Tab-separated table of C-alpha atoms in Angstrom:
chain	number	residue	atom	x	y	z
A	1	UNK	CA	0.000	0.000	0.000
A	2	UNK	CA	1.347	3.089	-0.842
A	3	UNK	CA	1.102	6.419	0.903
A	4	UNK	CA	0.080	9.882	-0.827
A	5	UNK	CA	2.828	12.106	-1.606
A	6	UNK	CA	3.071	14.703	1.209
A	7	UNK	CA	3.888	17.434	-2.073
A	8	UNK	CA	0.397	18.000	-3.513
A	9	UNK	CA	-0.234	20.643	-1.074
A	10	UNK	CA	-3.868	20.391	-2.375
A	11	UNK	CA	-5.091	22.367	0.734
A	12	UNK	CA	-2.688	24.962	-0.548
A	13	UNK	CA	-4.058	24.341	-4.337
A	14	UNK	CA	-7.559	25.033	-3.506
A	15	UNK	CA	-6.835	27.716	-1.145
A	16	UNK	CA	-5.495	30.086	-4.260
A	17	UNK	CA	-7.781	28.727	-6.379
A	18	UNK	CA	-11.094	29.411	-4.245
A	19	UNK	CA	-9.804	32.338	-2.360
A	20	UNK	CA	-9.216	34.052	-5.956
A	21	UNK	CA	-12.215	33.029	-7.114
A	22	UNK	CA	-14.204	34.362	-3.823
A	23	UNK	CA	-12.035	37.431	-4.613
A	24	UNK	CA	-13.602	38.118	-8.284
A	25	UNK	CA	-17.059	37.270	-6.770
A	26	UNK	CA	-18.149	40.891	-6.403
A	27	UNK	CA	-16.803	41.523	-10.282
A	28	UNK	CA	-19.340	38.582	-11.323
A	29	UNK	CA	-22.381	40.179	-8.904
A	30	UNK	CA	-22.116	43.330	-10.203
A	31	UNK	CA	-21.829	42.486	-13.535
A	32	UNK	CA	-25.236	40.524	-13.987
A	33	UNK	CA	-26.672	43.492	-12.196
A	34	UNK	CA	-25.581	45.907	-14.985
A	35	UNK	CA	-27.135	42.754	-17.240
A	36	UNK	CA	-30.237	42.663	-15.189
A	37	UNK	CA	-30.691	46.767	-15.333
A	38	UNK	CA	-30.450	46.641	-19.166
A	39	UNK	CA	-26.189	47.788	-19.451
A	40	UNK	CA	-25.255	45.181	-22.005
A	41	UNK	CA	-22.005	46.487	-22.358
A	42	UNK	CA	-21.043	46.854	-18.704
A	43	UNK	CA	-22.039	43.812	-17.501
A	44	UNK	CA	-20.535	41.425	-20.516
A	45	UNK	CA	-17.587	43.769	-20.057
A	46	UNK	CA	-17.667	42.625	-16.332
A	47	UNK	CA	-17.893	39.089	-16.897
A	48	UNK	CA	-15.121	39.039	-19.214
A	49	UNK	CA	-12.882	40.868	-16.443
A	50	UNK	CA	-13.880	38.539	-14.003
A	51	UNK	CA	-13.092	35.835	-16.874
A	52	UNK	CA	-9.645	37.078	-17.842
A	53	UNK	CA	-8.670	37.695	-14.330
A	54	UNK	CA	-9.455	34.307	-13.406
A	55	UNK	CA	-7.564	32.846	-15.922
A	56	UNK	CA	-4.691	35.283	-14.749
A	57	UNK	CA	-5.038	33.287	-11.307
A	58	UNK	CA	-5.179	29.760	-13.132
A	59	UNK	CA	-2.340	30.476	-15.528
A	60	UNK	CA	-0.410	31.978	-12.691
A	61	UNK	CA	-0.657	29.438	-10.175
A	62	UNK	CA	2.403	29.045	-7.912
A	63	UNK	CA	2.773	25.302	-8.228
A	64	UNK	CA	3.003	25.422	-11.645
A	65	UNK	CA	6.045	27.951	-11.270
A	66	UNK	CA	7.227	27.060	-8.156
A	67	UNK	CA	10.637	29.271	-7.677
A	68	UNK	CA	8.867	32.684	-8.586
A	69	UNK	CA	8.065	35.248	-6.001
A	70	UNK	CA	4.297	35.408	-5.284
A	71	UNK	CA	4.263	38.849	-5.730
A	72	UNK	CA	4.720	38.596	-9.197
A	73	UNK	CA	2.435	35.379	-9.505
A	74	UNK	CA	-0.263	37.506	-7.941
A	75	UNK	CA	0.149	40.979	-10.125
A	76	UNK	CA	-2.183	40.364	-12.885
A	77	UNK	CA	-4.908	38.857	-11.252
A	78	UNK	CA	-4.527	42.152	-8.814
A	79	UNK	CA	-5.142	44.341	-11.551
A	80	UNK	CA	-7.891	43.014	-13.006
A	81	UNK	CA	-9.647	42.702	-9.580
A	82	UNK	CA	-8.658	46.455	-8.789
A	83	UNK	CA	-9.652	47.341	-12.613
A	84	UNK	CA	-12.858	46.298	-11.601
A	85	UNK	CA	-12.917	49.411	-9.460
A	86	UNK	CA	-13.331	52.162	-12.330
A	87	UNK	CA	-15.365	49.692	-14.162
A	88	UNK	CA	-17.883	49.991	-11.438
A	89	UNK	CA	-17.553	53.405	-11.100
A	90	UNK	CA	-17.708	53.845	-15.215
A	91	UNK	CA	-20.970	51.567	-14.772
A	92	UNK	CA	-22.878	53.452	-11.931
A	93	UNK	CA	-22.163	56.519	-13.959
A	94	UNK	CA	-20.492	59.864	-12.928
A	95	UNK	CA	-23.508	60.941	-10.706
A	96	UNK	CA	-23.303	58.330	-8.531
A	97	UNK	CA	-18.944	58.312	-8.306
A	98	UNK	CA	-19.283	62.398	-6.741
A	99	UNK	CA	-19.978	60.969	-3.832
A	100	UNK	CA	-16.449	58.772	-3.733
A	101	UNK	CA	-13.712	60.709	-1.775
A	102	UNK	CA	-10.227	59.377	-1.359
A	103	UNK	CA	-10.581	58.135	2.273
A	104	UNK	CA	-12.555	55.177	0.690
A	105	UNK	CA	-9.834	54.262	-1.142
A	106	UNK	CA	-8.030	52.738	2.262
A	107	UNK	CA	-10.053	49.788	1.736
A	108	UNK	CA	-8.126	48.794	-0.565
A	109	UNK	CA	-5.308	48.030	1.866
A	110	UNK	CA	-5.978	45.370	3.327
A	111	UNK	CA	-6.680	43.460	-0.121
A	112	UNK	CA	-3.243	44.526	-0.999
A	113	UNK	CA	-1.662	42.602	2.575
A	114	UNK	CA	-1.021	39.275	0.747
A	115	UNK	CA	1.815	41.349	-1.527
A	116	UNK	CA	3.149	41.935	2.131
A	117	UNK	CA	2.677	38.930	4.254
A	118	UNK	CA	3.090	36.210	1.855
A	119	UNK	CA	5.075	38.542	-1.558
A	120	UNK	CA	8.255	37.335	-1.547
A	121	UNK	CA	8.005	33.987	-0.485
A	122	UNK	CA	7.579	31.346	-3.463
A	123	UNK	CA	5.787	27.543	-3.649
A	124	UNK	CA	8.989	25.178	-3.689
A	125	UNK	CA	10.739	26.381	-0.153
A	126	UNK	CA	14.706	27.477	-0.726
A	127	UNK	CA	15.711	30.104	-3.762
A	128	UNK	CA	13.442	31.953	-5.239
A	129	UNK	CA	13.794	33.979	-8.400
């Protein structure tokens, strides 16, 4: 009887691969929103930047590059979740974005810890490029 290979990591797997997902969730809501108010446009566009950014996040998965930095794994992905952000705005229209102010903007933050906490580190443990 042989025992599983203690490498698979799939906790690990499904943990970037669900948390990104969970992360382009809101992308995806608002976009059939814009679909369901009648903004063709908006929402396909929406879809289709949820769609490319999760293919950013399966394309880019560390495992499959296992010596690069994280932070550079994860750079794409982040800016098509954070393009999602004027893509909003752009659907809600210009009326609605007056009442943004930069302090809002700090909630961005804490989606940006991972570049922090977790940035330079890489999948396979020792040198990283």
């Amino acid at each position: 009887m042989t025992e599983p290979r203690m490498s698979t990591r799939r906790g690990e797997q499904l943990g970037w691969l669900l948390g990104w997902a969970g992360g382009f969730l809101w992308i995806i809501a608002l976009a059939l929103l814009f679909l369901w108010r009648g903004q063709w446009l908006v929402g396909l566009l929406g879809l289709v930047l949820a769609g490319l950014g999760y293919a950013a996040v399966v394309f880019f998965r560390p495992w499959r590059s296992p010596r690069t930095r994280y932070w550079r794994l994860m750079l794409l992905p982040y800016v098509a979740m954070l393009g999602g952000v004027p893509w909003a705005i752009w659907g809600f229209g210009p009326e609605q974005a007056e009442s943004l102010n930069a302090w809002q903007a700090l909630i961005i933050l804490p989606v940006l810890s991972p570049f922090i906490s977790i940035g330079w580190r890489c999948w396979e443990v020792g040198d990283c490029r």
